Amino acid sequence: MADTRFNINSNEYLPLRDVVFNTLRDAILTGKLVPGERLMENQLAEKLGVSRTPVREALRMLELENLVELVPRKGAQVLDMSEKDIINILEVRGVLEGLATGLACKKMGAEGLAELKSLEESFEKAISEKALEEIAEIDEQFHNVIFASTDNDKLIQIFNNLQIQLYRYRMAHLKLDSSIPAIVAHHKGIIRAIENHDVEEGTTMAQGHVKYHTEFILRAVRNKETK
């Protein structure tokens, strides 16, 4: 039986390697490809209708993002993270979020603030519709606007890498409905701090936001492990 969990996301403007990379990354982040699953070059090439070369190149790119592990003589498999890995990433993310929000309190202009408020409205609408993937995407955009306002390319690059690694675990966490009202409150507190140019409050709110996320992400991971 053919694997129907995902199909190639065609884009005529991207090299085939990047198209395959984006397709596989999306499948990993949304749970269509699960941690520990073997990724065979020949099978993926046949399924996606491409040669093995772009598949091999895409797998190497996924390895750089810590989404895939390439094992000599065994091939590739979707990388799983230990609880310690997740805690370590979230500890770093908490520091980065605090730094970025503090900088946003100093640097963000009226346009960026208006975008944050608009995203928060869309976020609450997605919550009311129980659209989990949309909730995750809007939340990601919300934080991207904050990091973009720092005008610090290195900070943004590090944040993006951590965000990609955690996406699949955040999706599991969002299924715990009790966490959603607190996320809304945190977002509004962050917006208020940026609007008031309150660096200390913004830093504290952002770090508290990540700390709260940590609790639910770990709970989601532990629930999965016990099933």
JSON list of C-alpha atoms in Angstrom, two decimals:
[
{"chain": "A", "resi": 1, "resn": "MET", "atom": "CA", "xyz": [0.00, 0.00, 0.00]},
{"chain": "A", "resi": 2, "resn": "ALA", "atom": "CA", "xyz": [1.31, 3.47, -0.89]},
{"chain": "A", "resi": 3, "resn": "ASP", "atom": "CA", "xyz": [2.22, 5.86, 1.93]},
{"chain": "A", "resi": 4, "resn": "THR", "atom": "CA", "xyz": [-0.43, 8.61, 1.77]},
{"chain": "A", "resi": 5, "resn": "ARG", "atom": "CA", "xyz": [0.60, 10.55, 4.87]},
{"chain": "A", "resi": 6, "resn": "PHE", "atom": "CA", "xyz": [2.30, 13.31, 2.88]},
{"chain": "A", "resi": 7, "resn": "ASN", "atom": "CA", "xyz": [2.97, 14.38, -0.69]},
{"chain": "A", "resi": 8, "resn": "ILE", "atom": "CA", "xyz": [5.56, 16.62, -2.28]},
{"chain": "A", "resi": 9, "resn": "ASN", "atom": "CA", "xyz": [4.94, 20.36, -1.89]},
{"chain": "A", "resi": 10, "resn": "SER", "atom": "CA", "xyz": [5.81, 21.52, -5.40]},
{"chain": "A", "resi": 11, "resn": "ASN", "atom": "CA", "xyz": [7.33, 24.97, -5.95]},
{"chain": "A", "resi": 12, "resn": "GLU", "atom": "CA", "xyz": [8.62, 25.91, -9.39]},
{"chain": "A", "resi": 13, "resn": "TYR", "atom": "CA", "xyz": [10.88, 28.63, -7.95]},
{"chain": "A", "resi": 14, "resn": "LEU", "atom": "CA", "xyz": [12.87, 26.39, -5.58]},
{"chain": "A", "resi": 15, "resn": "PRO", "atom": "CA", "xyz": [15.59, 23.81, -6.35]},
{"chain": "A", "resi": 16, "resn": "LEU", "atom": "CA", "xyz": [14.24, 20.27, -6.13]},
{"chain": "A", "resi": 17, "resn": "ARG", "atom": "CA", "xyz": [16.45, 19.63, -3.09]},
{"chain": "A", "resi": 18, "resn": "ASP", "atom": "CA", "xyz": [14.70, 22.44, -1.21]},
{"chain": "A", "resi": 19, "resn": "VAL", "atom": "CA", "xyz": [11.25, 21.23, -2.27]},
{"chain": "A", "resi": 20, "resn": "VAL", "atom": "CA", "xyz": [12.00, 17.76, -0.88]},
{"chain": "A", "resi": 21, "resn": "PHE", "atom": "CA", "xyz": [13.51, 19.31, 2.26]},
{"chain": "A", "resi": 22, "resn": "ASN", "atom": "CA", "xyz": [10.41, 21.45, 2.90]},
{"chain": "A", "resi": 23, "resn": "THR", "atom": "CA", "xyz": [8.11, 18.47, 2.27]},
{"chain": "A", "resi": 24, "resn": "LEU", "atom": "CA", "xyz": [9.96, 16.18, 4.68]},
{"chain": "A", "resi": 25, "resn": "ARG", "atom": "CA", "xyz": [10.41, 18.88, 7.32]},
{"chain": "A", "resi": 26, "resn": "ASP", "atom": "CA", "xyz": [6.68, 19.65, 7.25]},
{"chain": "A", "resi": 27, "resn": "ALA", "atom": "CA", "xyz": [5.89, 15.93, 7.59]},
{"chain": "A", "resi": 28, "resn": "ILE", "atom": "CA", "xyz": [8.20, 15.65, 10.62]},
{"chain": "A", "resi": 29, "resn": "LEU", "atom": "CA", "xyz": [6.97, 18.80, 12.34]},
{"chain": "A", "resi": 30, "resn": "THR", "atom": "CA", "xyz": [3.30, 17.88, 11.94]},
{"chain": "A", "resi": 31, "resn": "GLY", "atom": "CA", "xyz": [3.83, 14.30, 13.12]},
{"chain": "A", "resi": 32, "resn": "LYS", "atom": "CA", "xyz": [3.21, 12.57, 9.79]},
{"chain": "A", "resi": 33, "resn": "LEU", "atom": "CA", "xyz": [6.70, 11.17, 10.16]},
{"chain": "A", "resi": 34, "resn": "VAL", "atom": "CA", "xyz": [7.26, 10.10, 13.76]},
{"chain": "A", "resi": 35, "resn": "PRO", "atom": "CA", "xyz": [10.42, 10.01, 15.92]},
{"chain": "A", "resi": 36, "resn": "GLY", "atom": "CA", "xyz": [12.46, 6.88, 15.26]},
{"chain": "A", "resi": 37, "resn": "GLU", "atom": "CA", "xyz": [10.93, 6.26, 11.83]},
{"chain": "A", "resi": 38, "resn": "ARG", "atom": "CA", "xyz": [13.39, 5.08, 9.17]},
{"chain": "A", "resi": 39, "resn": "LEU", "atom": "CA", "xyz": [13.73, 7.27, 6.08]},
{"chain": "A", "resi": 40, "resn": "MET", "atom": "CA", "xyz": [14.88, 5.16, 3.14]},
{"chain": "A", "resi": 41, "resn": "GLU", "atom": "CA", "xyz": [16.24, 7.17, 0.21]},
{"chain": "A", "resi": 42, "resn": "ASN", "atom": "CA", "xyz": [14.89, 4.87, -2.49]},
{"chain": "A", "resi": 43, "resn": "GLN", "atom": "CA", "xyz": [11.39, 4.68, -0.97]},
{"chain": "A", "resi": 44, "resn": "LEU", "atom": "CA", "xyz": [11.19, 8.45, -0.47]},
{"chain": "A", "resi": 45, "resn": "ALA", "atom": "CA", "xyz": [12.44, 9.08, -3.99]},
{"chain": "A", "resi": 46, "resn": "GLU", "atom": "CA", "xyz": [9.80, 6.75, -5.44]},
{"chain": "A", "resi": 47, "resn": "LYS", "atom": "CA", "xyz": [7.01, 8.24, -3.33]},
{"chain": "A", "resi": 48, "resn": "LEU", "atom": "CA", "xyz": [7.93, 11.86, -4.15]},
{"chain": "A", "resi": 49, "resn": "GLY", "atom": "CA", "xyz": [8.64, 11.15, -7.81]},
{"chain": "A", "resi": 50, "resn": "VAL", "atom": "CA", "xyz": [12.23, 12.40, -7.74]},
{"chain": "A", "resi": 51, "resn": "SER", "atom": "CA", "xyz": [15.72, 10.89, -7.99]},
{"chain": "A", "resi": 52, "resn": "ARG", "atom": "CA", "xyz": [17.66, 9.85, -4.90]},
{"chain": "A", "resi": 53, "resn": "THR", "atom": "CA", "xyz": [20.09, 12.80, -5.15]},
{"chain": "A", "resi": 54, "resn": "PRO", "atom": "CA", "xyz": [17.69, 15.56, -3.94]},
{"chain": "A", "resi": 55, "resn": "VAL", "atom": "CA", "xyz": [16.41, 13.20, -1.25]},
{"chain": "A", "resi": 56, "resn": "ARG", "atom": "CA", "xyz": [19.96, 12.57, 0.00]},
{"chain": "A", "resi": 57, "resn": "GLU", "atom": "CA", "xyz": [20.70, 16.31, -0.01]},
{"chain": "A", "resi": 58, "resn": "ALA", "atom": "CA", "xyz": [17.43, 17.08, 1.81]},
{"chain": "A", "resi": 59, "resn": "LEU", "atom": "CA", "xyz": [18.21, 14.52, 4.51]},
{"chain": "A", "resi": 60, "resn": "ARG", "atom": "CA", "xyz": [21.59, 16.17, 5.12]},
{"chain": "A", "resi": 61, "resn": "MET", "atom": "CA", "xyz": [19.84, 19.54, 5.48]},
{"chain": "A", "resi": 62, "resn": "LEU", "atom": "CA", "xyz": [17.38, 18.02, 7.95]},
{"chain": "A", "resi": 63, "resn": "GLU", "atom": "CA", "xyz": [20.31, 16.64, 9.93]},
{"chain": "A", "resi": 64, "resn": "LEU", "atom": "CA", "xyz": [21.67, 20.18, 10.30]},
{"chain": "A", "resi": 65, "resn": "GLU", "atom": "CA", "xyz": [18.34, 21.21, 11.83]},
{"chain": "A", "resi": 66, "resn": "ASN", "atom": "CA", "xyz": [18.49, 18.28, 14.28]},
{"chain": "A", "resi": 67, "resn": "LEU", "atom": "CA", "xyz": [15.34, 16.75, 12.83]},
{"chain": "A", "resi": 68, "resn": "VAL", "atom": "CA", "xyz": [16.99, 13.70, 11.27]},
{"chain": "A", "resi": 69, "resn": "GLU", "atom": "CA", "xyz": [19.86, 11.47, 12.33]},
{"chain": "A", "resi": 70, "resn": "LEU", "atom": "CA", "xyz": [22.09, 9.93, 9.65]},
{"chain": "A", "resi": 71, "resn": "VAL", "atom": "CA", "xyz": [23.51, 6.63, 10.88]},
{"chain": "A", "resi": 72, "resn": "PRO", "atom": "CA", "xyz": [26.44, 5.11, 8.93]},
{"chain": "A", "resi": 73, "resn": "ARG", "atom": "CA", "xyz": [25.40, 1.95, 7.02]},
{"chain": "A", "resi": 74, "resn": "LYS", "atom": "CA", "xyz": [21.86, 2.22, 8.41]},
{"chain": "A", "resi": 75, "resn": "GLY", "atom": "CA", "xyz": [20.49, 5.30, 6.69]},
{"chain": "A", "resi": 76, "resn": "ALA", "atom": "CA", "xyz": [18.39, 8.07, 8.18]},
{"chain": "A", "resi": 77, "resn": "GLN", "atom": "CA", "xyz": [15.74, 8.19, 10.83]},
{"chain": "A", "resi": 78, "resn": "VAL", "atom": "CA", "xyz": [13.55, 10.89, 12.35]},
{"chain": "A", "resi": 79, "resn": "LEU", "atom": "CA", "xyz": [15.39, 12.15, 15.42]},
{"chain": "A", "resi": 80, "resn": "ASP", "atom": "CA", "xyz": [13.67, 12.07, 18.77]},
{"chain": "A", "resi": 81, "resn": "MET", "atom": "CA", "xyz": [14.72, 14.34, 21.62]},
{"chain": "A", "resi": 82, "resn": "SER", "atom": "CA", "xyz": [15.09, 13.27, 25.20]},
{"chain": "A", "resi": 83, "resn": "GLU", "atom": "CA", "xyz": [13.37, 15.14, 28.00]},
{"chain": "A", "resi": 84, "resn": "LYS", "atom": "CA", "xyz": [16.77, 16.60, 28.89]},
{"chain": "A", "resi": 85, "resn": "ASP", "atom": "CA", "xyz": [17.20, 17.88, 25.30]},
{"chain": "A", "resi": 86, "resn": "ILE", "atom": "CA", "xyz": [13.82, 19.60, 25.46]},
{"chain": "A", "resi": 87, "resn": "ILE", "atom": "CA", "xyz": [14.55, 21.16, 28.86]},
{"chain": "A", "resi": 88, "resn": "ASN", "atom": "CA", "xyz": [17.92, 22.43, 27.61]},
{"chain": "A", "resi": 89, "resn": "ILE", "atom": "CA", "xyz": [16.37, 24.00, 24.51]},
{"chain": "A", "resi": 90, "resn": "LEU", "atom": "CA", "xyz": [13.62, 25.65, 26.54]},
{"chain": "A", "resi": 91, "resn": "GLU", "atom": "CA", "xyz": [16.13, 27.04, 29.03]},
{"chain": "A", "resi": 92, "resn": "VAL", "atom": "CA", "xyz": [17.99, 28.70, 26.17]},
{"chain": "A", "resi": 93, "resn": "ARG", "atom": "CA", "xyz": [14.76, 29.83, 24.56]},
{"chain": "A", "resi": 94, "resn": "GLY", "atom": "CA", "xyz": [13.65, 31.48, 27.81]},
{"chain": "A", "resi": 95, "resn": "VAL", "atom": "CA", "xyz": [16.80, 33.60, 27.84]},
{"chain": "A", "resi": 96, "resn": "LEU", "atom": "CA", "xyz": [16.42, 34.46, 24.14]},
{"chain": "A", "resi": 97, "resn": "GLU", "atom": "CA", "xyz": [12.74, 35.38, 24.51]},
{"chain": "A", "resi": 98, "resn": "GLY", "atom": "CA", "xyz": [13.55, 37.64, 27.48]},
{"chain": "A", "resi": 99, "resn": "LEU", "atom": "CA", "xyz": [16.36, 39.34, 25.57]},
{"chain": "A", "resi": 100, "resn": "ALA", "atom": "CA", "xyz": [14.30, 39.77, 22.40]},
{"chain": "A", "resi": 101, "resn": "THR", "atom": "CA", "xyz": [11.25, 41.15, 24.21]},
{"chain": "A", "resi": 102, "resn": "GLY", "atom": "CA", "xyz": [13.42, 43.54, 26.20]},
{"chain": "A", "resi": 103, "resn": "LEU", "atom": "CA", "xyz": [14.93, 44.81, 22.95]},
{"chain": "A", "resi": 104, "resn": "ALA", "atom": "CA", "xyz": [11.46, 45.03, 21.37]},
{"chain": "A", "resi": 105, "resn": "CYS", "atom": "CA", "xyz": [10.36, 47.27, 24.25]},
{"chain": "A", "resi": 106, "resn": "LYS", "atom": "CA", "xyz": [13.09, 49.68, 23.14]},
{"chain": "A", "resi": 107, "resn": "LYS", "atom": "CA", "xyz": [12.98, 49.27, 19.37]},
{"chain": "A", "resi": 108, "resn": "MET", "atom": "CA", "xyz": [9.54, 48.19, 18.16]},
{"chain": "A", "resi": 109, "resn": "GLY", "atom": "CA", "xyz": [7.64, 50.88, 16.28]},
{"chain": "A", "resi": 110, "resn": "ALA", "atom": "CA", "xyz": [3.94, 51.48, 15.80]},
{"chain": "A", "resi": 111, "resn": "GLU", "atom": "CA", "xyz": [3.72, 49.19, 12.76]},
{"chain": "A", "resi": 112, "resn": "GLY", "atom": "CA", "xyz": [5.19, 46.22, 14.60]},
{"chain": "A", "resi": 113, "resn": "LEU", "atom": "CA", "xyz": [2.96, 46.81, 17.60]},
{"chain": "A", "resi": 114, "resn": "ALA", "atom": "CA", "xyz": [-0.12, 46.99, 15.40]},
{"chain": "A", "resi": 115, "resn": "GLU", "atom": "CA", "xyz": [0.91, 43.68, 13.78]},
{"chain": "A", "resi": 116, "resn": "LEU", "atom": "CA", "xyz": [1.27, 42.04, 17.21]},
{"chain": "A", "resi": 117, "resn": "LYS", "atom": "CA", "xyz": [-2.21, 43.20, 18.22]},
{"chain": "A", "resi": 118, "resn": "SER", "atom": "CA", "xyz": [-3.68, 41.94, 14.95]},
{"chain": "A", "resi": 119, "resn": "LEU", "atom": "CA", "xyz": [-2.00, 38.55, 15.38]},
{"chain": "A", "resi": 120, "resn": "GLU", "atom": "CA", "xyz": [-3.33, 38.30, 18.91]},
{"chain": "A", "resi": 121, "resn": "GLU", "atom": "CA", "xyz": [-6.87, 38.86, 17.61]},
{"chain": "A", "resi": 122, "resn": "SER", "atom": "CA", "xyz": [-6.33, 36.13, 15.00]},
{"chain": "A", "resi": 123, "resn": "PHE", "atom": "CA", "xyz": [-4.87, 33.88, 17.70]},
{"chain": "A", "resi": 124, "resn": "GLU", "atom": "CA", "xyz": [-7.97, 34.18, 19.86]},
{"chain": "A", "resi": 125, "resn": "LYS", "atom": "CA", "xyz": [-10.20, 33.56, 16.83]},
{"chain": "A", "resi": 126, "resn": "ALA", "atom": "CA", "xyz": [-8.26, 30.38, 16.02]},
{"chain": "A", "resi": 127, "resn": "ILE", "atom": "CA", "xyz": [-8.68, 29.27, 19.63]},
{"chain": "A", "resi": 128, "resn": "SER", "atom": "CA", "xyz": [-12.44, 29.73, 19.42]},
{"chain": "A", "resi": 129, "resn": "GLU", "atom": "CA", "xyz": [-12.44, 27.57, 16.28]},
{"chain": "A", "resi": 130, "resn": "LYS", "atom": "CA", "xyz": [-10.13, 24.94, 17.90]},
{"chain": "A", "resi": 131, "resn": "ALA", "atom": "CA", "xyz": [-7.81, 25.15, 14.87]},
{"chain": "A", "resi": 132, "resn": "LEU", "atom": "CA", "xyz": [-4.64, 23.74, 16.44]},
{"chain": "A", "resi": 133, "resn": "GLU", "atom": "CA", "xyz": [-2.31, 24.09, 13.45]},
{"chain": "A", "resi": 134, "resn": "GLU", "atom": "CA", "xyz": [-3.46, 27.67, 12.92]},
{"chain": "A", "resi": 135, "resn": "ILE", "atom": "CA", "xyz": [-2.98, 28.40, 16.65]},
{"chain": "A", "resi": 136, "resn": "ALA", "atom": "CA", "xyz": [0.61, 27.14, 16.42]},
{"chain": "A", "resi": 137, "resn": "GLU", "atom": "CA", "xyz": [1.32, 29.09, 13.22]},
{"chain": "A", "resi": 138, "resn": "ILE", "atom": "CA", "xyz": [-0.04, 32.38, 14.59]},
{"chain": "A", "resi": 139, "resn": "ASP", "atom": "CA", "xyz": [1.84, 31.93, 17.87]},
{"chain": "A", "resi": 140, "resn": "GLU", "atom": "CA", "xyz": [5.00, 31.41, 15.81]},
{"chain": "A", "resi": 141, "resn": "GLN", "atom": "CA", "xyz": [4.30, 34.58, 13.81]},
{"chain": "A", "resi": 142, "resn": "PHE", "atom": "CA", "xyz": [3.70, 36.52, 17.05]},
{"chain": "A", "resi": 143, "resn": "HIS", "atom": "CA", "xyz": [7.16, 35.67, 18.35]},
{"chain": "A", "resi": 144, "resn": "ASN", "atom": "CA", "xyz": [8.75, 36.19, 14.92]},
{"chain": "A", "resi": 145, "resn": "VAL", "atom": "CA", "xyz": [7.52, 39.80, 14.90]},
{"chain": "A", "resi": 146, "resn": "ILE", "atom": "CA", "xyz": [9.13, 40.38, 18.30]},
{"chain": "A", "resi": 147, "resn": "PHE", "atom": "CA", "xyz": [12.46, 38.87, 17.21]},
{"chain": "A", "resi": 148, "resn": "ALA", "atom": "CA", "xyz": [12.40, 40.73, 13.87]},
{"chain": "A", "resi": 149, "resn": "SER", "atom": "CA", "xyz": [12.07, 44.03, 15.74]},
{"chain": "A", "resi": 150, "resn": "THR", "atom": "CA", "xyz": [15.41, 43.41, 17.51]},
{"chain": "A", "resi": 151, "resn": "ASP", "atom": "CA", "xyz": [17.26, 43.82, 14.19]},
{"chain": "A", "resi": 152, "resn": "ASN", "atom": "CA", "xyz": [19.75, 41.23, 15.47]},
{"chain": "A", "resi": 153, "resn": "ASP", "atom": "CA", "xyz": [20.37, 38.61, 12.78]},
{"chain": "A", "resi": 154, "resn": "LYS", "atom": "CA", "xyz": [22.33, 36.24, 15.03]},
{"chain": "A", "resi": 155, "resn": "LEU", "atom": "CA", "xyz": [19.63, 36.27, 17.69]},
{"chain": "A", "resi": 156, "resn": "ILE", "atom": "CA", "xyz": [16.96, 35.57, 15.06]},
{"chain": "A", "resi": 157, "resn": "GLN", "atom": "CA", "xyz": [18.98, 32.72, 13.52]},
{"chain": "A", "resi": 158, "resn": "ILE", "atom": "CA", "xyz": [19.48, 30.93, 16.85]},
{"chain": "A", "resi": 159, "resn": "PHE", "atom": "CA", "xyz": [15.82, 31.40, 17.78]},
{"chain": "A", "resi": 160, "resn": "ASN", "atom": "CA", "xyz": [14.59, 30.02, 14.45]},
{"chain": "A", "resi": 161, "resn": "ASN", "atom": "CA", "xyz": [16.64, 26.85, 14.85]},
{"chain": "A", "resi": 162, "resn": "LEU", "atom": "CA", "xyz": [15.28, 26.20, 18.34]},
{"chain": "A", "resi": 163, "resn": "GLN", "atom": "CA", "xyz": [11.74, 26.95, 17.22]},
{"chain": "A", "resi": 164, "resn": "ILE", "atom": "CA", "xyz": [11.91, 24.36, 14.44]},
{"chain": "A", "resi": 165, "resn": "GLN", "atom": "CA", "xyz": [13.15, 21.66, 16.81]},
{"chain": "A", "resi": 166, "resn": "LEU", "atom": "CA", "xyz": [10.30, 22.27, 19.27]},
{"chain": "A", "resi": 167, "resn": "TYR", "atom": "CA", "xyz": [7.39, 22.68, 16.85]},
{"chain": "A", "resi": 168, "resn": "ARG", "atom": "CA", "xyz": [6.16, 19.06, 16.96]},
{"chain": "A", "resi": 169, "resn": "TYR", "atom": "CA", "xyz": [6.24, 19.06, 20.78]},
{"chain": "A", "resi": 170, "resn": "ARG", "atom": "CA", "xyz": [4.38, 22.38, 20.94]},
{"chain": "A", "resi": 171, "resn": "MET", "atom": "CA", "xyz": [1.61, 20.88, 18.82]},
{"chain": "A", "resi": 172, "resn": "ALA", "atom": "CA", "xyz": [1.17, 18.10, 21.38]},
{"chain": "A", "resi": 173, "resn": "HIS", "atom": "CA", "xyz": [1.20, 20.69, 24.16]},
{"chain": "A", "resi": 174, "resn": "LEU", "atom": "CA", "xyz": [-1.55, 22.78, 22.51]},
{"chain": "A", "resi": 175, "resn": "LYS", "atom": "CA", "xyz": [-3.88, 19.79, 22.70]},
{"chain": "A", "resi": 176, "resn": "LEU", "atom": "CA", "xyz": [-3.93, 20.32, 26.46]},
{"chain": "A", "resi": 177, "resn": "ASP", "atom": "CA", "xyz": [-6.76, 22.86, 26.35]},
{"chain": "A", "resi": 178, "resn": "SER", "atom": "CA", "xyz": [-6.18, 24.11, 29.90]},
{"chain": "A", "resi": 179, "resn": "SER", "atom": "CA", "xyz": [-2.98, 25.86, 28.76]},
{"chain": "A", "resi": 180, "resn": "ILE", "atom": "CA", "xyz": [-4.62, 28.13, 26.16]},
{"chain": "A", "resi": 181, "resn": "PRO", "atom": "CA", "xyz": [-6.10, 30.90, 28.40]},
{"chain": "A", "resi": 182, "resn": "ALA", "atom": "CA", "xyz": [-2.73, 31.45, 30.05]},
{"chain": "A", "resi": 183, "resn": "ILE", "atom": "CA", "xyz": [-1.02, 31.82, 26.65]},
{"chain": "A", "resi": 184, "resn": "VAL", "atom": "CA", "xyz": [-3.50, 34.56, 25.72]},
{"chain": "A", "resi": 185, "resn": "ALA", "atom": "CA", "xyz": [-2.84, 36.36, 29.01]},
{"chain": "A", "resi": 186, "resn": "HIS", "atom": "CA", "xyz": [0.92, 36.14, 28.44]},
{"chain": "A", "resi": 187, "resn": "HIS", "atom": "CA", "xyz": [0.63, 37.54, 24.92]},
{"chain": "A", "resi": 188, "resn": "LYS", "atom": "CA", "xyz": [-1.43, 40.48, 26.13]},
{"chain": "A", "resi": 189, "resn": "GLY", "atom": "CA", "xyz": [1.06, 41.14, 28.93]},
{"chain": "A", "resi": 190, "resn": "ILE", "atom": "CA", "xyz": [3.94, 41.14, 26.44]},
{"chain": "A", "resi": 191, "resn": "ILE", "atom": "CA", "xyz": [2.07, 43.52, 24.13]},
{"chain": "A", "resi": 192, "resn": "ARG", "atom": "CA", "xyz": [1.34, 45.84, 27.06]},
{"chain": "A", "resi": 193, "resn": "ALA", "atom": "CA", "xyz": [5.00, 45.88, 28.13]},
{"chain": "A", "resi": 194, "resn": "ILE", "atom": "CA", "xyz": [6.18, 46.68, 24.58]},
{"chain": "A", "resi": 195, "resn": "GLU", "atom": "CA", "xyz": [3.56, 49.40, 24.22]},
{"chain": "A", "resi": 196, "resn": "ASN", "atom": "CA", "xyz": [4.73, 50.95, 27.52]},
{"chain": "A", "resi": 197, "resn": "HIS", "atom": "CA", "xyz": [8.44, 50.50, 26.65]},
{"chain": "A", "resi": 198, "resn": "ASP", "atom": "CA", "xyz": [8.82, 48.62, 29.93]},
{"chain": "A", "resi": 199, "resn": "VAL", "atom": "CA", "xyz": [11.95, 46.53, 29.40]},
{"chain": "A", "resi": 200, "resn": "GLU", "atom": "CA", "xyz": [11.91, 44.88, 32.82]},
{"chain": "A", "resi": 201, "resn": "GLU", "atom": "CA", "xyz": [8.25, 43.87, 32.57]},
{"chain": "A", "resi": 202, "resn": "GLY", "atom": "CA", "xyz": [8.66, 42.66, 28.99]},
{"chain": "A", "resi": 203, "resn": "THR", "atom": "CA", "xyz": [11.66, 40.50, 29.90]},
{"chain": "A", "resi": 204, "resn": "THR", "atom": "CA", "xyz": [9.86, 39.02, 32.91]},
{"chain": "A", "resi": 205, "resn": "MET", "atom": "CA", "xyz": [6.65, 38.32, 30.96]},
{"chain": "A", "resi": 206, "resn": "ALA", "atom": "CA", "xyz": [8.51, 36.63, 28.09]},
{"chain": "A", "resi": 207, "resn": "GLN", "atom": "CA", "xyz": [10.57, 34.40, 30.37]},
{"chain": "A", "resi": 208, "resn": "GLY", "atom": "CA", "xyz": [7.48, 33.48, 32.37]},
{"chain": "A", "resi": 209, "resn": "HIS", "atom": "CA", "xyz": [5.71, 32.65, 29.12]},
{"chain": "A", "resi": 210, "resn": "VAL", "atom": "CA", "xyz": [8.41, 30.15, 28.14]},
{"chain": "A", "resi": 211, "resn": "LYS", "atom": "CA", "xyz": [8.53, 28.69, 31.64]},
{"chain": "A", "resi": 212, "resn": "TYR", "atom": "CA", "xyz": [4.78, 28.05, 31.44]},
{"chain": "A", "resi": 213, "resn": "HIS", "atom": "CA", "xyz": [5.16, 26.45, 28.00]},
{"chain": "A", "resi": 214, "resn": "THR", "atom": "CA", "xyz": [7.87, 24.20, 29.43]},
{"chain": "A", "resi": 215, "resn": "GLU", "atom": "CA", "xyz": [5.51, 22.66, 31.96]},
{"chain": "A", "resi": 216, "resn": "PHE", "atom": "CA", "xyz": [2.94, 21.69, 29.34]},
{"chain": "A", "resi": 217, "resn": "ILE", "atom": "CA", "xyz": [5.43, 20.57, 26.68]},
{"chain": "A", "resi": 218, "resn": "LEU", "atom": "CA", "xyz": [7.04, 18.20, 29.18]},
{"chain": "A", "resi": 219, "resn": "ARG", "atom": "CA", "xyz": [3.63, 16.97, 30.30]},
{"chain": "A", "resi": 220, "resn": "ALA", "atom": "CA", "xyz": [2.71, 16.23, 26.67]},
{"chain": "A", "resi": 221, "resn": "VAL", "atom": "CA", "xyz": [6.00, 14.37, 26.14]},
{"chain": "A", "resi": 222, "resn": "ARG", "atom": "CA", "xyz": [5.55, 12.32, 29.32]},
{"chain": "A", "resi": 223, "resn": "ASN", "atom": "CA", "xyz": [1.96, 11.46, 28.40]},
{"chain": "A", "resi": 224, "resn": "LYS", "atom": "CA", "xyz": [3.19, 10.21, 25.02]},
{"chain": "A", "resi": 225, "resn": "GLU", "atom": "CA", "xyz": [5.91, 8.09, 26.63]},
{"chain": "A", "resi": 226, "resn": "THR", "atom": "CA", "xyz": [3.45, 6.36, 28.95]},
{"chain": "A", "resi": 227, "resn": "LYS", "atom": "CA", "xyz": [1.01, 5.43, 26.17]}
]
